[in-house]
XYZ file of N, CA and C in Angstrom:
723
model
N 0.882 -1.150 -0.082
C -0.037 0.054 -0.112
C 0.818 1.274 0.106
N 0.654 1.874 -1.114
C 1.497 3.420 -1.149
C 0.710 4.367 -1.165
N 0.909 5.349 -0.565
C -0.120 6.267 -0.072
C -0.042 7.716 -1.072
N -0.971 8.056 -2.058
C -1.332 9.201 -2.647
C -1.783 10.366 -1.751
N -1.944 10.192 -0.517
C -2.688 11.438 0.024
C -1.932 11.773 1.006
N -0.638 11.857 1.070
C 0.411 12.250 2.106
C 0.095 13.340 3.042
N -0.708 14.371 2.384
C -0.667 15.755 3.071
C -2.167 15.534 3.260
N -3.010 14.703 3.592
C -4.600 14.831 3.957
C -4.657 15.169 5.246
N -5.424 16.153 5.412
C -5.781 16.718 6.793
C -7.383 16.694 7.271
N -7.531 16.608 8.416
C -9.029 16.966 8.811
C -9.070 18.316 9.633
N -10.147 18.969 9.379
C -10.349 20.229 9.896
C -12.077 20.180 10.175
N -12.283 20.692 11.325
C -13.718 20.829 11.507
C -14.456 19.281 11.532
N -13.693 18.158 11.743
C -14.230 17.103 11.458
C -14.626 16.369 9.741
N -14.081 16.988 9.087
C -13.865 16.828 7.622
C -12.871 16.835 7.097
N -12.687 15.910 5.923
C -11.451 15.879 5.178
C -11.152 17.316 4.248
N -10.110 17.825 4.384
C -9.636 19.053 3.646
C -9.463 18.694 2.225
N -10.137 19.338 1.192
C -9.807 19.187 -0.069
C -10.807 17.948 -0.920
N -11.497 17.413 0.039
C -12.300 16.456 -0.364
C -13.821 16.655 -0.561
N -14.530 16.195 -1.708
C -16.074 16.650 -1.843
C -16.758 16.396 -0.595
N -17.576 17.208 -0.262
C -18.528 16.782 1.260
C -19.945 17.078 0.518
N -20.739 15.866 0.507
C -22.086 15.829 0.123
C -22.977 15.255 1.492
N -23.639 16.325 1.934
C -24.283 15.954 3.419
C -25.202 14.919 3.376
N -25.367 13.926 3.919
C -26.332 12.781 3.788
C -27.361 13.290 5.144
N -28.610 13.217 4.851
C -29.653 13.429 5.621
C -29.873 12.144 6.928
N -29.191 11.256 6.478
C -29.252 10.108 7.168
C -28.107 10.009 8.170
N -28.501 10.685 9.382
C -27.688 10.767 10.443
C -28.278 10.580 11.786
N -27.611 10.264 12.838
C -28.345 10.154 14.294
C -28.618 11.439 14.638
N -29.924 11.350 15.180
C -30.590 12.488 15.647
C -31.574 12.378 16.707
N -31.507 13.197 17.925
C -32.465 13.046 18.999
C -33.801 13.157 18.516
N -34.976 13.090 19.541
C -36.473 13.022 19.293
C -36.720 14.707 18.715
N -35.779 15.323 19.022
C -36.236 16.942 18.509
C -35.776 17.143 16.945
N -34.687 16.031 16.589
C -34.313 16.339 15.212
C -32.935 16.829 15.082
N -32.380 17.013 16.407
C -31.045 17.390 16.535
C -30.072 16.645 16.509
N -28.961 16.908 15.575
C -27.905 15.787 15.462
C -27.085 15.476 16.533
N -26.902 14.175 16.611
C -26.182 13.589 18.000
C -24.615 13.575 17.614
N -23.893 13.738 18.741
C -22.496 13.913 18.579
C -21.987 12.406 18.677
N -20.858 12.204 17.896
C -20.041 10.894 17.988
C -18.604 11.205 18.332
N -18.259 10.217 19.170
C -17.031 10.373 19.818
C -16.641 9.003 19.149
N -15.892 8.535 18.069
C -15.391 7.232 17.566
C -14.480 6.783 18.512
N -14.715 5.228 18.570
C -13.820 4.479 19.022
C -12.941 3.630 18.050
N -13.925 3.314 16.986
C -13.723 2.257 15.989
C -13.769 2.970 14.590
N -13.020 1.888 13.743
C -13.054 2.462 12.367
C -13.675 0.858 11.667
N -14.807 1.015 10.869
C -15.401 0.109 10.365
C -15.594 0.193 8.543
N -14.698 -0.931 8.233
C -14.628 -0.953 6.831
C -15.905 -1.880 6.092
N -16.294 -1.219 4.847
C -17.550 -1.834 4.483
C -17.081 -2.007 2.826
N -17.729 -2.954 1.805
C -18.136 -2.665 0.624
C -19.471 -2.287 0.358
N -19.760 -1.436 -0.701
C -21.001 -0.798 -0.954
C -21.868 -1.891 -1.801
N -21.427 -2.934 -2.519
C -22.077 -4.020 -3.017
C -22.808 -3.349 -4.487
N -22.157 -2.042 -4.693
C -22.750 -1.147 -5.981
C -21.903 -1.391 -7.142
N -22.727 -1.050 -8.168
C -21.881 -1.608 -9.703
C -21.148 -0.265 -10.007
N -21.549 0.882 -9.416
C -20.836 2.491 -9.587
C -21.108 3.236 -8.228
N -20.011 4.080 -8.310
C -20.028 5.169 -7.409
C -21.166 6.150 -7.214
N -21.516 6.152 -8.451
C -22.778 7.507 -8.562
C -23.991 6.910 -7.881
N -24.204 5.491 -8.271
C -25.409 4.679 -7.434
C -25.454 4.742 -6.081
N -24.000 4.272 -5.760
C -23.874 3.947 -4.180
C -24.237 5.654 -3.435
N -23.386 6.421 -4.005
C -23.604 7.616 -3.166
C -25.060 8.370 -3.178
N -25.608 8.404 -4.302
C -26.922 8.603 -4.362
C -28.011 7.922 -3.723
N -27.659 6.552 -3.457
C -28.613 5.936 -2.311
C -28.289 6.241 -0.770
N -26.959 6.603 -0.482
C -26.642 7.206 0.887
C -27.250 8.666 0.928
N -27.370 9.531 0.035
C -27.879 10.903 0.157
C -29.529 10.837 0.132
N -29.928 9.473 -0.170
C -31.572 9.698 -0.101
C -32.326 9.317 1.071
N -33.192 10.102 1.535
C -33.756 9.936 2.834
C -34.509 8.524 2.886
N -34.918 8.203 1.602
C -35.654 6.826 1.689
C -34.696 5.524 1.924
N -33.359 5.739 1.829
C -32.484 4.476 1.993
C -32.325 4.366 3.491
N -32.434 5.522 4.298
C -32.222 5.571 5.684
C -30.696 4.976 6.076
N -29.828 5.252 5.005
C -28.461 4.478 5.157
C -27.328 5.752 4.911
N -25.955 5.511 5.233
C -24.908 6.681 5.262
C -23.823 5.770 5.523
N -22.679 6.432 5.142
C -21.364 5.999 6.005
C -20.631 7.526 5.899
N -19.649 7.427 6.533
C -18.771 8.945 6.561
C -18.063 9.173 5.481
N -17.640 7.968 4.754
C -16.771 8.411 3.537
C -17.120 7.129 2.561
N -17.085 7.548 1.255
C -17.088 6.471 0.148
C -15.795 6.649 -0.608
N -15.168 5.579 -0.990
C -14.170 5.539 -1.889
C -14.149 4.646 -3.103
N -14.521 5.223 -4.437
C -14.473 4.650 -5.605
C -13.337 3.829 -6.071
N -13.498 3.112 -7.082
C -12.510 2.296 -7.659
C -11.277 2.871 -8.433
N -11.061 4.438 -8.288
C -10.110 5.178 -8.744
C -9.506 5.882 -7.743
N -10.107 5.453 -6.450
C -9.383 6.188 -5.146
C -9.798 7.582 -4.945
N -10.984 7.985 -5.379
C -11.606 8.842 -4.960
C -12.570 9.042 -4.104
N -12.412 10.036 -3.004
C -12.938 9.883 -1.832
C -14.032 11.133 -1.792
N -15.099 10.742 -1.368
C -16.221 11.495 -0.932
C -16.611 11.438 0.473
N -16.627 12.566 1.000
C -17.524 12.609 2.252
C -18.988 13.016 2.502
N -19.780 11.989 3.161
C -21.214 12.304 3.256
C -21.519 12.692 4.670
N -20.790 12.460 5.624
C -20.981 12.649 7.000
C -19.816 13.312 8.026
N -19.801 14.408 8.539
C -18.791 14.681 9.559
C -18.240 13.576 10.594
N -17.087 13.651 10.694
C -16.757 12.467 11.674
C -17.242 12.683 13.051
N -17.724 13.733 13.417
C -18.321 14.050 14.774
C -20.001 13.754 14.880
N -20.441 13.121 13.909
C -21.829 12.982 13.844
C -21.878 11.104 13.383
N -23.057 10.805 13.788
C -23.302 9.407 13.778
C -23.905 9.014 12.300
N -23.317 8.236 11.540
C -23.703 7.870 10.163
C -24.429 6.183 10.580
N -25.242 5.991 9.610
C -26.004 4.801 9.745
C -25.434 3.653 8.762
N -24.472 3.137 9.084
C -23.501 2.401 8.386
C -23.415 0.922 8.735
N -23.577 0.472 10.082
C -23.443 -0.758 10.600
C -24.789 -1.410 11.148
N -25.872 -0.710 11.178
C -26.962 -1.535 11.325
C -26.999 -2.136 12.645
N -27.757 -3.344 12.842
C -27.819 -4.138 14.046
C -26.271 -4.561 13.985
N -25.580 -4.438 15.494
C -24.110 -4.686 15.288
C -23.667 -4.821 16.734
N -22.525 -5.649 17.059
C -22.207 -5.881 18.182
C -20.547 -6.003 18.217
N -19.536 -5.486 19.280
C -18.385 -6.039 19.215
C -17.915 -5.662 20.414
N -17.114 -6.789 21.072
C -16.684 -6.718 22.373
C -17.685 -6.291 23.574
N -18.828 -6.785 23.095
C -19.860 -6.552 23.941
C -20.571 -5.271 24.135
N -20.165 -4.203 23.012
C -20.930 -3.393 22.869
C -21.861 -3.248 21.691
N -22.932 -2.813 22.032
C -24.011 -2.974 20.880
C -24.257 -1.614 20.438
N -24.788 -1.403 19.462
C -25.077 -0.382 18.227
C -23.935 0.294 17.892
N -23.172 -0.145 16.969
C -21.547 0.436 16.479
C -21.743 1.651 16.057
N -23.021 2.071 15.479
C -23.221 3.266 14.495
C -22.590 4.359 15.611
N -23.043 4.538 16.722
C -22.943 5.438 17.801
C -21.322 5.320 18.353
N -20.671 4.312 17.846
C -19.287 4.260 18.409
C -18.172 4.144 17.155
N -18.389 4.579 15.937
C -17.464 4.273 14.767
C -17.839 5.197 13.742
N -16.564 5.386 12.789
C -16.629 5.930 11.747
C -16.724 4.969 10.615
N -17.532 4.916 9.539
C -17.696 3.931 8.476
C -17.045 4.496 7.309
N -16.536 3.577 6.447
C -15.940 3.585 5.228
C -16.636 2.813 4.287
N -17.455 3.247 3.150
C -17.582 2.331 2.109
C -16.903 2.539 0.906
N -16.155 1.328 0.526
C -15.642 1.187 -0.551
C -16.334 0.493 -1.659
N -16.192 1.029 -2.899
C -16.983 0.430 -4.099
C -16.412 -0.758 -4.577
N -17.382 -1.899 -4.388
C -17.069 -3.116 -4.678
C -18.391 -3.936 -4.894
N -18.706 -4.865 -5.997
C -19.835 -5.380 -5.845
C -19.874 -6.648 -4.784
N -19.042 -7.032 -4.320
C -18.523 -7.874 -3.383
C -17.866 -9.128 -3.651
N -17.660 -9.307 -5.248
C -16.756 -10.314 -5.878
C -15.548 -9.863 -6.363
N -15.476 -8.615 -6.415
C -14.379 -8.043 -7.125
C -13.086 -7.550 -6.259
N -11.841 -7.895 -7.110
C -10.694 -7.394 -6.153
C -10.670 -5.783 -5.962
N -10.167 -5.396 -4.930
C -10.130 -3.955 -4.954
C -8.752 -3.461 -5.604
N -8.946 -2.357 -6.266
C -7.976 -1.947 -6.971
C -6.791 -1.242 -6.139
N -5.686 -1.093 -6.808
C -4.260 -0.521 -5.893
C -4.822 0.836 -5.439
N -5.345 1.601 -6.187
C -5.521 3.334 -6.108
C -6.795 3.082 -4.729
N -7.610 2.122 -4.868
C -8.699 2.229 -3.852
C -8.015 1.948 -2.130
N -6.988 0.852 -2.579
C -6.614 0.524 -1.014
C -5.549 1.319 -0.886
N -4.733 2.147 -1.687
C -3.858 3.143 -1.392
C -4.761 4.298 -0.499
N -6.212 4.630 -1.032
C -6.830 5.784 -0.231
C -7.223 5.208 0.815
N -7.712 3.724 0.853
C -8.449 3.448 2.269
C -7.222 3.370 3.455
N -6.182 2.973 3.084
C -4.921 2.920 3.963
C -4.498 4.258 4.354
N -4.683 5.170 3.390
C -4.093 6.748 3.884
C -4.985 7.404 4.745
N -6.546 7.335 4.324
C -7.661 7.763 5.286
C -7.428 6.947 6.250
N -7.491 5.750 6.253
C -7.482 5.029 7.723
C -6.352 5.371 8.816
N -5.365 5.399 8.155
C -4.206 5.824 9.113
C -4.358 7.194 9.682
N -4.926 8.070 8.903
C -5.198 9.724 9.464
C -6.270 9.427 10.585
N -7.236 8.877 10.253
C -8.517 8.444 10.992
C -8.086 7.951 12.512
N -7.389 6.906 12.303
C -6.856 6.213 13.718
C -5.805 7.413 14.360
N -5.049 7.959 13.898
C -4.379 8.884 14.577
C -4.967 9.885 14.976
N -5.785 10.699 14.534
C -6.375 11.704 14.691
C -7.544 11.644 15.885
N -8.298 10.532 15.742
C -9.271 9.937 16.719
C -8.847 9.204 17.704
N -7.384 8.698 17.644
C -6.914 7.690 18.566
C -7.936 6.664 18.715
N -8.173 5.781 17.596
C -9.148 5.021 17.478
C -8.563 3.509 18.014
N -9.274 2.590 18.519
C -9.084 1.601 19.139
C -8.458 0.442 18.069
N -9.377 0.275 17.307
C -9.369 -1.033 16.516
C -9.866 -0.447 14.906
N -9.506 -0.987 13.847
C -10.021 -1.219 12.693
C -10.601 -2.280 12.059
N -11.847 -2.504 12.026
C -12.674 -3.871 11.798
C -13.416 -3.866 10.516
N -14.083 -4.836 10.429
C -15.182 -4.770 9.147
C -16.657 -5.038 9.571
N -17.564 -4.876 8.708
C -18.920 -4.815 9.003
C -19.008 -6.498 9.119
N -18.330 -7.127 8.473
C -18.147 -8.719 8.806
C -18.046 -9.059 10.268
N -17.442 -8.271 10.798
C -17.003 -8.334 12.430
C -18.171 -8.284 13.433
N -18.703 -7.077 13.080
C -19.738 -6.365 13.985
C -21.034 -7.254 13.609
N -21.228 -7.645 12.497
C -22.586 -8.315 12.360
C -22.444 -9.466 11.417
N -21.756 -10.543 11.614
C -21.180 -11.778 10.966
C -22.326 -12.594 10.541
N -23.434 -12.480 11.079
C -24.667 -13.291 10.839
C -25.153 -12.866 9.425
N -25.270 -11.440 9.438
C -25.929 -10.597 8.193
C -24.842 -10.181 7.271
N -23.517 -10.097 7.465
C -22.715 -9.385 6.351
C -21.357 -10.074 6.390
N -21.007 -9.756 4.979
C -19.448 -10.542 4.754
C -18.289 -9.412 4.246
N -18.770 -8.199 4.318
C -18.075 -7.195 3.954
C -17.043 -6.382 4.899
N -15.768 -6.248 4.462
C -15.202 -6.039 3.092
C -14.597 -7.252 2.547
N -14.335 -8.260 3.158
C -13.884 -9.486 2.779
C -14.433 -10.302 1.686
N -15.710 -10.317 1.585
C -16.327 -11.077 0.617
C -16.933 -12.372 0.824
N -17.719 -13.067 -0.059
C -18.140 -14.401 0.140
C -16.997 -15.333 0.462
N -15.762 -15.241 -0.168
C -14.670 -16.413 0.285
C -13.785 -15.842 1.154
N -14.415 -14.570 1.749
C -13.100 -14.010 2.843
C -11.958 -13.772 2.505
N -11.664 -13.380 1.158
C -10.145 -13.285 0.749
C -9.845 -12.256 0.033
N -10.788 -11.174 0.020
C -10.436 -9.975 -1.010
C -9.797 -8.881 -0.396
N -9.895 -8.832 0.949
C -9.349 -7.681 1.674
C -8.245 -7.963 2.480
N -6.989 -7.180 2.204
C -5.789 -7.305 3.001
C -5.840 -6.651 4.350
N -6.324 -7.423 5.339
C -6.556 -6.744 6.644
C -5.148 -6.588 7.251
N -4.287 -7.480 7.220
C -2.957 -7.127 7.978
C -2.012 -6.069 7.603
N -2.249 -5.897 6.003
C -1.454 -5.022 5.520
C -1.932 -3.491 5.775
N -3.513 -3.314 6.171
C -4.109 -2.350 6.391
C -3.664 -1.846 8.093
N -3.620 -2.797 8.843
C -3.324 -2.769 10.174
C -1.856 -2.261 10.398
N -0.855 -2.678 9.492
C 0.344 -2.378 9.591
C 0.484 -0.754 9.441
N -0.232 -0.329 8.211
C -0.284 0.874 7.835
C -0.848 1.971 8.872
N -1.747 1.583 9.559
C -2.384 2.176 10.773
C -1.706 2.237 12.011
N -0.530 1.562 12.012
C 0.167 1.358 13.464
C -0.318 0.400 14.149
N -1.193 -0.284 13.859
C -1.935 -1.576 14.597
C -1.284 -2.928 14.226
N -0.052 -2.845 14.082
C 0.648 -4.329 13.489
C 0.021 -5.476 14.094
N -0.582 -6.674 13.463
C -0.814 -7.888 13.981
C 0.514 -8.692 14.528
N 0.313 -9.624 15.342
C 1.347 -10.574 15.784
C 1.387 -11.715 14.569
N 2.512 -12.246 14.537
C 2.507 -13.239 13.746
C 2.432 -14.849 14.337
N 1.764 -15.602 14.177
C 1.956 -17.032 14.906
C 1.625 -17.891 14.100
N 1.616 -19.343 14.619
C 1.649 -20.331 13.810
C 0.370 -21.371 14.121
N -0.068 -22.231 13.268
C -1.093 -23.064 13.591
C -0.436 -24.347 14.176
N -0.939 -24.824 15.457
C -0.353 -26.106 15.814
C -1.357 -27.367 15.640
N -2.162 -27.262 14.623
C -3.278 -28.170 14.418
C -3.922 -27.621 12.947
N -4.469 -28.718 12.344
C -5.413 -28.444 11.108
C -6.663 -27.498 11.605
N -6.798 -26.478 10.973
C -7.923 -25.381 11.780
C -9.092 -25.111 10.767
N -10.270 -25.364 11.180
C -11.313 -24.517 10.272
C -11.421 -23.006 10.379
N -11.487 -22.316 9.246
C -11.501 -20.840 9.527
C -13.049 -20.627 9.159
N -13.593 -19.967 10.387
C -15.006 -19.830 10.429
C -15.527 -18.291 9.888
N -16.814 -18.153 9.586
C -17.307 -16.715 9.276
C -17.185 -15.657 10.572
N -17.391 -16.451 11.870
C -17.250 -15.514 12.853
C -16.864 -16.545 14.192
N -17.184 -15.717 15.359
C -16.652 -16.246 16.551
C -17.474 -17.411 17.270
N -17.486 -18.539 16.777
C -17.820 -19.763 17.473
C -18.045 -20.833 16.499
N -18.502 -22.033 16.675
C -18.816 -22.910 16.146
C -20.176 -23.180 15.463
N -21.064 -22.012 15.558
C -22.272 -21.817 14.972
C -22.269 -21.109 13.665
N -20.876 -20.437 13.203
C -20.867 -19.964 12.102
C -20.298 -20.778 10.936
N -20.604 -20.767 9.659
C -19.939 -21.672 8.709
C -18.507 -21.888 8.589
N -17.920 -22.829 8.320
C -16.447 -22.939 7.697
C -16.452 -22.592 6.206
N -15.445 -21.739 6.148
C -15.144 -20.940 4.807
C -14.075 -21.622 4.087
N -13.087 -22.088 5.057
C -11.915 -22.869 4.500
C -11.316 -23.709 5.744
N -10.237 -24.440 5.301
C -9.534 -25.087 6.328
C -7.894 -24.662 5.945
N -7.153 -24.622 7.076
C -5.633 -24.425 6.763
C -4.883 -25.318 7.725
N -3.884 -25.858 7.173
C -3.012 -27.040 7.860
C -2.141 -26.772 8.858
N -1.947 -27.676 9.769
C -0.778 -27.486 10.809
C 0.369 -26.890 10.461
N 0.946 -25.788 11.021
C 2.276 -25.120 10.744
C 1.816 -23.779 9.940
N 0.981 -23.557 9.332
C 0.657 -22.304 8.638
C 1.060 -21.145 9.684
N 1.905 -20.145 8.887
C 2.012 -19.128 9.574
C 0.637 -18.114 9.329
N 0.273 -17.273 10.660
C -0.861 -16.554 10.029
C -0.614 -15.177 10.910
N -1.501 -14.066 10.646
C -1.375 -12.824 11.210
C -2.418 -13.085 12.570
N -2.411 -12.761 13.403
C -3.445 -12.514 14.258
C -3.996 -11.389 14.345
N -5.401 -10.896 13.647
C -5.839 -9.816 13.678
C -6.397 -9.080 14.840
N -7.423 -9.852 15.423
C -8.110 -9.460 16.647
C -8.222 -10.897 17.507
N -8.482 -10.713 18.792
C -8.847 -11.643 19.685
C -9.757 -11.478 20.550
N -10.873 -11.989 20.531
C -12.053 -12.237 21.538
C -12.235 -13.327 22.398
N -11.870 -13.383 23.494
C -12.119 -14.766 24.193
C -11.348 -15.855 23.714
N -11.989 -17.040 23.233
C -11.058 -18.255 22.962
C -10.910 -18.199 21.410
N -11.567 -17.253 20.536
C -11.553 -17.015 19.506
C -10.696 -15.853 18.682
N -9.987 -16.094 17.591
C -9.015 -14.844 16.910
C -9.337 -15.070 15.596
N -9.434 -13.659 14.979
C -9.516 -13.450 13.532
C -8.130 -13.373 12.939
N -7.817 -14.181 11.988
C -6.667 -14.523 11.533
C -6.427 -14.169 10.026
N -5.211 -14.116 9.447
C -5.150 -13.854 7.997
C -4.074 -14.710 7.754
N -4.030 -15.415 6.771
C -3.137 -16.461 6.389
C -1.971 -15.537 5.766
N -0.861 -15.841 6.421
C 0.560 -15.029 5.932
C 0.683 -15.268 4.328
N 1.018 -14.327 3.274
C 1.165 -14.596 2.094
C -0.189 -14.531 1.158
N -1.455 -14.371 1.825
C -2.687 -14.450 1.073
C -3.612 -13.434 1.979
N -4.839 -12.923 1.193
C -5.722 -12.523 2.175
C -6.870 -13.048 2.787
N -6.335 -14.376 2.611
C -7.493 -15.414 3.480
C -7.621 -15.051 4.757
N -8.721 -14.837 5.299
C -9.060 -14.311 6.635
C -10.205 -15.241 7.402
N -10.491 -15.220 8.490
C -11.586 -15.519 9.242
C -11.145 -15.916 10.599
N -12.151 -16.640 11.245
C -11.962 -16.749 12.778
C -11.678 -18.285 13.202
N -10.479 -18.259 14.011
C -10.339 -19.892 14.272
C -10.101 -19.856 16.068
N -10.123 -20.893 16.405
C -10.122 -21.298 17.964
C -8.662 -20.777 18.412
N -8.337 -20.021 19.141
C -6.958 -19.736 19.410
C -5.949 -20.582 20.474
N -6.891 -21.556 20.580
C -6.077 -22.482 21.488
C -4.888 -23.184 20.644
N -5.216 -23.234 19.373
C -4.343 -24.013 18.421
C -3.393 -22.635 17.673
N -3.101 -21.649 18.293
C -2.231 -20.732 17.751
C -0.813 -20.618 18.877
N 0.380 -20.729 18.127
C 1.563 -20.544 18.968
C 1.552 -19.096 19.809
N 2.538 -18.760 20.298
C 2.852 -17.506 20.758
C 3.506 -16.837 19.628
N 3.657 -15.537 19.553
C 3.821 -14.732 18.482
C 5.363 -15.366 18.277
N 5.657 -15.123 16.645
C 6.861 -15.869 16.205
C 7.679 -14.691 15.379
């Protein structure tokens, strides 16, 4: 990931020099006053759209009731739709580390992808650069996916085969480098944290993996040398190597 936006800045909770198209779909109280957001997490999504125009128009429509703070198209162009101190409707029913309703705790980025396409280099450069800035500026705890906070409903941004998105590369850029471990047995990689989630693939004993996140007895891993990721029982991971 090589950044094209080295001088990107935030002012008044907006990216300087980036088009701002305000979405009406933001968190408000009963009186219609926008609610403040103090973000703790950054959540990555794909928009499941064929083009940027359609995706952005949908998030600008009051009928959709959805939005995100940023949209990044396949050329790496960034559009901001919600200020970073406002709640966007990007995560829906969601939970992470015992916290429910992640809209009120996170910044959301929508990346243009139908759900089966490879991400472009320009896209991932833009995602990396803006994610790095957001993590630093707001002192965010983690960078995670919609697939992590709503695993029953969603599989973005990794996709149906859970191998589209380079999580380890992004975390390294953001200063949240994962530890490297090895499997001590053949392991099932699952969609979510628990045996109730489907197996997406299997990895053999001795494989090197990045441990991206750990929750209880489950860890989200990415196989070193690929984008294959998912959840495994961490009882079968060695200490950091």
